[in-house]
CSV table of N, CA and C in Angstrom, one decimal:
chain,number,residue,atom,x,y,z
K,227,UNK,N,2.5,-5.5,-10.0
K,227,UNK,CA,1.8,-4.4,-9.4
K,227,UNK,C,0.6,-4.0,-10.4
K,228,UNK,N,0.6,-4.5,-11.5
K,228,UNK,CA,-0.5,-4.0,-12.9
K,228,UNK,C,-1.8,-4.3,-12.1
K,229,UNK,N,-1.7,-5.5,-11.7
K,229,UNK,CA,-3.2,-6.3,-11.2
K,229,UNK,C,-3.8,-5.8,-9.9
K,230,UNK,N,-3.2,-4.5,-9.3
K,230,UNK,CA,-3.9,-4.5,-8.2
K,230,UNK,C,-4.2,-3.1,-8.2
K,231,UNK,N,-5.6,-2.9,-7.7
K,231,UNK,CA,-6.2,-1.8,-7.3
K,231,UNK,C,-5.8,-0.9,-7.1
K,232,UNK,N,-5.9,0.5,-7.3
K,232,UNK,CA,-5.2,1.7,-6.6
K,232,UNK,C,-5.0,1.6,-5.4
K,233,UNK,N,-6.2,1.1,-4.8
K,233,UNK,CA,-6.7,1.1,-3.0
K,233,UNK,C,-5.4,0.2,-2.5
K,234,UNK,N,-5.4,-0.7,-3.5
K,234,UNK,CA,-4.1,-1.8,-2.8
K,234,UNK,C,-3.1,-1.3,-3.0
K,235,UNK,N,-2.5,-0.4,-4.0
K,235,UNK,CA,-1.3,0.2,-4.3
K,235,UNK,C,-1.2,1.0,-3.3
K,236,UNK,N,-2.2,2.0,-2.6
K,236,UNK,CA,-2.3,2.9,-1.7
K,236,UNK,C,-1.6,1.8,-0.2
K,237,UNK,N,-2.2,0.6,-0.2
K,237,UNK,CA,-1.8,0.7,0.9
K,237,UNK,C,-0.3,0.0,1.0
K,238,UNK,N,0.0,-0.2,-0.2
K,238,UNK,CA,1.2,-0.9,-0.1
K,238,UNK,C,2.2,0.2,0.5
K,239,UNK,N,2.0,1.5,-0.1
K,239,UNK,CA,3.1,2.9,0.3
K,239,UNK,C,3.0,3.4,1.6
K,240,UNK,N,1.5,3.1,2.1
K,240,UNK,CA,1.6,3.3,3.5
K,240,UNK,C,1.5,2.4,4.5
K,241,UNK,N,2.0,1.0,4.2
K,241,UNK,CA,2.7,0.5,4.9
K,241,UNK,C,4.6,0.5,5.0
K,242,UNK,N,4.8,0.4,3.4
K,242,UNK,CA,6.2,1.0,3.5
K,242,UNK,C,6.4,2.2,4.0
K,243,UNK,N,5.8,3.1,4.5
K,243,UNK,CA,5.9,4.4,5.4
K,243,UNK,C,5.5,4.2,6.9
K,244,UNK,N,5.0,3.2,7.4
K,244,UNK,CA,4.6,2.8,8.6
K,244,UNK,C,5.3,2.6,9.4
K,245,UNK,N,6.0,2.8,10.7
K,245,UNK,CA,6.7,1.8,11.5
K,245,UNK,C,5.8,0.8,12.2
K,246,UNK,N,6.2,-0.3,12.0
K,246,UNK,CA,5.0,-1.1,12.9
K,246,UNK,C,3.8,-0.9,12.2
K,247,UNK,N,3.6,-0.6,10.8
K,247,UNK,CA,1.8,-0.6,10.9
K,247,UNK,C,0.7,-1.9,11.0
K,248,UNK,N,0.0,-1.4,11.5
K,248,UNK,CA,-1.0,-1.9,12.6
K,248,UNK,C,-2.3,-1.8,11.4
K,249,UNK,N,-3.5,-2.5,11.7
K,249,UNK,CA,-4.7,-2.5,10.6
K,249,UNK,C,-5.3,-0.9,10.8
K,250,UNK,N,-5.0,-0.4,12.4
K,250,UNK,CA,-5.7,1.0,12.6
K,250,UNK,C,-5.2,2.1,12.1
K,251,UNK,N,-3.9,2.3,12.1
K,251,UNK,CA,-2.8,2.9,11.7
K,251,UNK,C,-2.8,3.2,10.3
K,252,UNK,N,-2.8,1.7,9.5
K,252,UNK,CA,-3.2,2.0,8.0
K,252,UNK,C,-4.5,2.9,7.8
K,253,UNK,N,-5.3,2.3,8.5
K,253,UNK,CA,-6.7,3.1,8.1
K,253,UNK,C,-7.0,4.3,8.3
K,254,UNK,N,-6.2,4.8,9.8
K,254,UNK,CA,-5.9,6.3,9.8
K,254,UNK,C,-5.3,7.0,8.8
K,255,UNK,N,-4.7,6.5,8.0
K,255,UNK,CA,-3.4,7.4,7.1
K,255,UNK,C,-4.4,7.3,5.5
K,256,UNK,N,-4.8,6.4,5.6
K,256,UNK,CA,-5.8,6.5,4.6
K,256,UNK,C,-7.2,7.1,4.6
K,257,UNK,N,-7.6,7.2,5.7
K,257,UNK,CA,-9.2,8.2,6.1
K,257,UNK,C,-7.9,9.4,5.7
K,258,UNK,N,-7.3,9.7,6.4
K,258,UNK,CA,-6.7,11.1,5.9
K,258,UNK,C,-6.4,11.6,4.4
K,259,UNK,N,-6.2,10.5,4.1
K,259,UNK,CA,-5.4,10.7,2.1
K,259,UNK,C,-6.8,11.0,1.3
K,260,UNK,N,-7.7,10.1,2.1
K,260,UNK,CA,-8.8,9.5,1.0
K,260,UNK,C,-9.8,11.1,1.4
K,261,UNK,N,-9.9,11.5,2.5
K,261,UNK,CA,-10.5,12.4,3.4
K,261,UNK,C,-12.2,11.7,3.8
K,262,UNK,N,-12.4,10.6,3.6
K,262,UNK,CA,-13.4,9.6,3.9
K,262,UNK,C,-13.0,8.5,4.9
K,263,UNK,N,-14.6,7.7,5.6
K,263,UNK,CA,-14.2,7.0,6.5
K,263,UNK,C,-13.7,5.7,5.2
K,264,UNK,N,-12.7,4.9,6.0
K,264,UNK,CA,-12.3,3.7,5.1
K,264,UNK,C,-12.6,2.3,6.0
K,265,UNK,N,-13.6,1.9,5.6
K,265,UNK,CA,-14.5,1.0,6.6
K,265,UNK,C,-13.8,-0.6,6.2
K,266,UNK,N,-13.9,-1.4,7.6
K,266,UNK,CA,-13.0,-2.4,7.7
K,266,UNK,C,-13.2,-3.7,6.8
K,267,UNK,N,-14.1,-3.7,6.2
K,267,UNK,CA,-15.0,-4.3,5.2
K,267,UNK,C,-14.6,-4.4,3.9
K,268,UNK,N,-13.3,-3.2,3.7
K,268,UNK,CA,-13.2,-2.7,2.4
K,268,UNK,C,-11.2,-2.8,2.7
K,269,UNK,N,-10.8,-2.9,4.3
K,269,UNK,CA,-9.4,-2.6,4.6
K,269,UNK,C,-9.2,-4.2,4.8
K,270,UNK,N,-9.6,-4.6,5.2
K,270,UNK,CA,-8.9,-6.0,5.8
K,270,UNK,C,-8.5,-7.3,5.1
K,271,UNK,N,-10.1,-7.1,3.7
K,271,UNK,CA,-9.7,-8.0,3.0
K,271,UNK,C,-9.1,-7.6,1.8
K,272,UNK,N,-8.7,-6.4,1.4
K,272,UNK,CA,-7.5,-6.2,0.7
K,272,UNK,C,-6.2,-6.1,1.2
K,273,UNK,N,-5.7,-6.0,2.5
K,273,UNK,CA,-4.7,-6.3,2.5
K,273,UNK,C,-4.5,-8.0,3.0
K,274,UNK,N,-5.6,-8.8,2.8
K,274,UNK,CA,-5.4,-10.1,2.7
K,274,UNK,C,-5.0,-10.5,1.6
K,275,UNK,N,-5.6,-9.6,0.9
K,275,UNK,CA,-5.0,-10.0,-0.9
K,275,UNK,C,-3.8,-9.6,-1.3
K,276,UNK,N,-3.3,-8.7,-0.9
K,276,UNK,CA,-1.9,-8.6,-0.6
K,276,UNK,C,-0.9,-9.6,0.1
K,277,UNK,N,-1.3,-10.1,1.1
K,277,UNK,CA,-0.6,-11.1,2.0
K,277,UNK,C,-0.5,-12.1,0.7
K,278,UNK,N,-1.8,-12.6,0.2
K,278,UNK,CA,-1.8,-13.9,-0.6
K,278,UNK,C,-1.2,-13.5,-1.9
K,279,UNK,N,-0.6,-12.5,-2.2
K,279,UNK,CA,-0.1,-12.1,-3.6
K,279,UNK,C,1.3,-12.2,-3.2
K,280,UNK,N,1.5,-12.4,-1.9
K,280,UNK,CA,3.4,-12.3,-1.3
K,280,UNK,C,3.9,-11.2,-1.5
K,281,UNK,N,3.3,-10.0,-1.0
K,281,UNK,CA,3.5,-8.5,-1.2
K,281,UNK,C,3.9,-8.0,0.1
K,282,UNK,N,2.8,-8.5,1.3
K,282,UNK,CA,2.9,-8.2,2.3
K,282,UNK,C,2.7,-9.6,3.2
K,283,UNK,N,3.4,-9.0,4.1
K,283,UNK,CA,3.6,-10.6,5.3
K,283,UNK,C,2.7,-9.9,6.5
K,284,UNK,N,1.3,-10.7,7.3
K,284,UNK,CA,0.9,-10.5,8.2
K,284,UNK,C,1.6,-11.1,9.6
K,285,UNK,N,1.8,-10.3,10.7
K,285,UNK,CA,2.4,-10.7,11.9
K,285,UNK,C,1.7,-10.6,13.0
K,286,UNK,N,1.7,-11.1,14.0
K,286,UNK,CA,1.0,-11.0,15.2
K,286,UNK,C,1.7,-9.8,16.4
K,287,UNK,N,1.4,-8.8,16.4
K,287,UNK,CA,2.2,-7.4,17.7
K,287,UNK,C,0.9,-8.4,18.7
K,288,UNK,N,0.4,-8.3,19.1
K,288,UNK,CA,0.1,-8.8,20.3
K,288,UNK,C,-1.7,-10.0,19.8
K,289,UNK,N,-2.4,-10.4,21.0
K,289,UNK,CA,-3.7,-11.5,20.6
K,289,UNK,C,-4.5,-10.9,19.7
K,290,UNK,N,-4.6,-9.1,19.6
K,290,UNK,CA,-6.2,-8.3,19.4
K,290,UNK,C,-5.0,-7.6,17.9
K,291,UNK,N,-3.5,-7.6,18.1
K,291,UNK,CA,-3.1,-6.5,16.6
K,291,UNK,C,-2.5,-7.3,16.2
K,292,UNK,N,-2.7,-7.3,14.6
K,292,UNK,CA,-1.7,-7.6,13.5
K,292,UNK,C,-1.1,-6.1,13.0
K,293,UNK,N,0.3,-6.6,12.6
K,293,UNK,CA,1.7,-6.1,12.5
K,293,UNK,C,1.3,-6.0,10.6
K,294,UNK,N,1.4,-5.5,9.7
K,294,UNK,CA,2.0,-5.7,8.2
K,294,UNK,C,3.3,-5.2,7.6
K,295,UNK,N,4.1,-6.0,7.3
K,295,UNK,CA,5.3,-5.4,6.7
K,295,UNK,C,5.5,-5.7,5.1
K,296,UNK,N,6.1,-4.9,4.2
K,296,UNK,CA,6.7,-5.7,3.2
K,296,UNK,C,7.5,-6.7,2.8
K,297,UNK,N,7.6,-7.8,1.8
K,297,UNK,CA,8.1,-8.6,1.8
K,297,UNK,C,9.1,-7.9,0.6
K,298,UNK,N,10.0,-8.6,0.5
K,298,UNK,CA,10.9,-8.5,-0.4
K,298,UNK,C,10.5,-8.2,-1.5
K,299,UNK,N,9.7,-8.7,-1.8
K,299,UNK,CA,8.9,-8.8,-3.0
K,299,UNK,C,8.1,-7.4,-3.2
K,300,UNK,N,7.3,-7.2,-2.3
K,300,UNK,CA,6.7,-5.8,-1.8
K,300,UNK,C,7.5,-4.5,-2.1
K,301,UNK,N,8.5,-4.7,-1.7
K,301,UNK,CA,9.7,-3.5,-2.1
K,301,UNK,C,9.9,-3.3,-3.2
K,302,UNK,N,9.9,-4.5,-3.9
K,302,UNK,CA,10.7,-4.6,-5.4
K,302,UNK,C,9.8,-4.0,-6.3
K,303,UNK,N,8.6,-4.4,-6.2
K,303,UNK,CA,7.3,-4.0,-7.1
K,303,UNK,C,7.1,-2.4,-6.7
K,304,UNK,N,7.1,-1.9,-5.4
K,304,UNK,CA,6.9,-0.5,-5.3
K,304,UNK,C,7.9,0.1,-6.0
K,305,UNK,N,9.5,-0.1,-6.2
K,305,UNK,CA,10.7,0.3,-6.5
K,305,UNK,C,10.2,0.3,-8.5
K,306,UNK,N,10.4,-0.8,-9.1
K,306,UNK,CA,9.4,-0.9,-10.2
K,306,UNK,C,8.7,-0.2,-10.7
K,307,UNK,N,7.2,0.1,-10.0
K,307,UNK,CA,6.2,1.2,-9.9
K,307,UNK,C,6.9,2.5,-10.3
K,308,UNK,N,7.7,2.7,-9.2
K,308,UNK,CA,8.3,4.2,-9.5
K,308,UNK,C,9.1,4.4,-10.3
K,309,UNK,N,10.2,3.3,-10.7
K,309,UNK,CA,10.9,3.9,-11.6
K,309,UNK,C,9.4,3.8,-13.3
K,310,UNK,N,9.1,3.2,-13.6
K,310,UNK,CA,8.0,3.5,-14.4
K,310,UNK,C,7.0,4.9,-14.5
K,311,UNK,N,6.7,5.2,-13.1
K,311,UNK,CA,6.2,6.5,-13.3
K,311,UNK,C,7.2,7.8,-13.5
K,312,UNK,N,8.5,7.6,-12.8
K,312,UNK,CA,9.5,8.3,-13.2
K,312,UNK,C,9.7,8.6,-14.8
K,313,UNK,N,9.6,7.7,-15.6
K,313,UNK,CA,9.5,8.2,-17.0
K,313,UNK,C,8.7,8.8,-17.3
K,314,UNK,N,7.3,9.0,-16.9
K,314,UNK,CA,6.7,9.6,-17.7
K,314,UNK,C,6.6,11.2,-16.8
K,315,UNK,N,6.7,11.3,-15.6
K,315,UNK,CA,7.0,12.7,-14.8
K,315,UNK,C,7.9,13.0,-15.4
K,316,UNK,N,9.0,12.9,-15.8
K,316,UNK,CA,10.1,13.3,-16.9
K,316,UNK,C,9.9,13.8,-18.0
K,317,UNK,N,9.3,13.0,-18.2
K,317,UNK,CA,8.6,13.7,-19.8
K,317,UNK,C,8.0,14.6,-19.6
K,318,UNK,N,7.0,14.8,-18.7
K,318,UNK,CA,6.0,16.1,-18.3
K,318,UNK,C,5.9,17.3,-18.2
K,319,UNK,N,8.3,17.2,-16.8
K,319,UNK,CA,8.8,18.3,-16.5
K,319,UNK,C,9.7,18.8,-18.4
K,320,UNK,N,9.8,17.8,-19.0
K,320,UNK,CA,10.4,18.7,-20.4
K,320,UNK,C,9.9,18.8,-22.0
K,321,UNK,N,8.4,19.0,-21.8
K,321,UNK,CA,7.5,19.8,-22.7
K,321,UNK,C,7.3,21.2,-21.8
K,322,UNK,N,7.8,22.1,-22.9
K,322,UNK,CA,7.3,23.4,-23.0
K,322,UNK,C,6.0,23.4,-22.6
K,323,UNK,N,5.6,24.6,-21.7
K,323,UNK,CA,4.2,25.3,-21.0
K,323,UNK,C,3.7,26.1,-22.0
């Protein structure tokens, strides 16, 4: 997870929060986080770079949507992530204000 982008770490959590997410879906949830438009130029081939990192598996929902889910792999590294940030939010909540 060290090697990838915020933008890519971003979308890795909101596809693990997605049911079914869809390339549109991502980009809605992200125009909202980011509060900007997130143009397809900048969405599609980063989560190709995810696909090819074996983070995320692309699927076909019908001829015109792809499906993205996590891979096992995908889970483990977000799981990872957090417990790493967990130490230091820890630390945060027990220095004195």
């Amino acid at each position: 997870m060290y090697d990838l982008t915020g933008f890519q770490r971003d979308l890795l959590y909101v596809i693990a929060g997605l049911q079914e997410p869809h390339g549109l879906a991502i980009k809605e949830e992200l125009e909202e986080y980011y509060e900007k438009e997130i143009h397809h130029g900048r969405l599609y081939p980063n989560l190709d770079t995810l696909v090819e990192k074996g983070l995320v598996e692309k699927g076909e929902k019908d001829q015109r949507t792809n499906v993205y889910t996590l891979t096992r792999r995908g889970r483990r590294e977000i799981e990872a992530r957090r417990e790493w940030e967990q130490q230091y939010i820890e630390r945060i909540a027990s220095v004195p204000a």
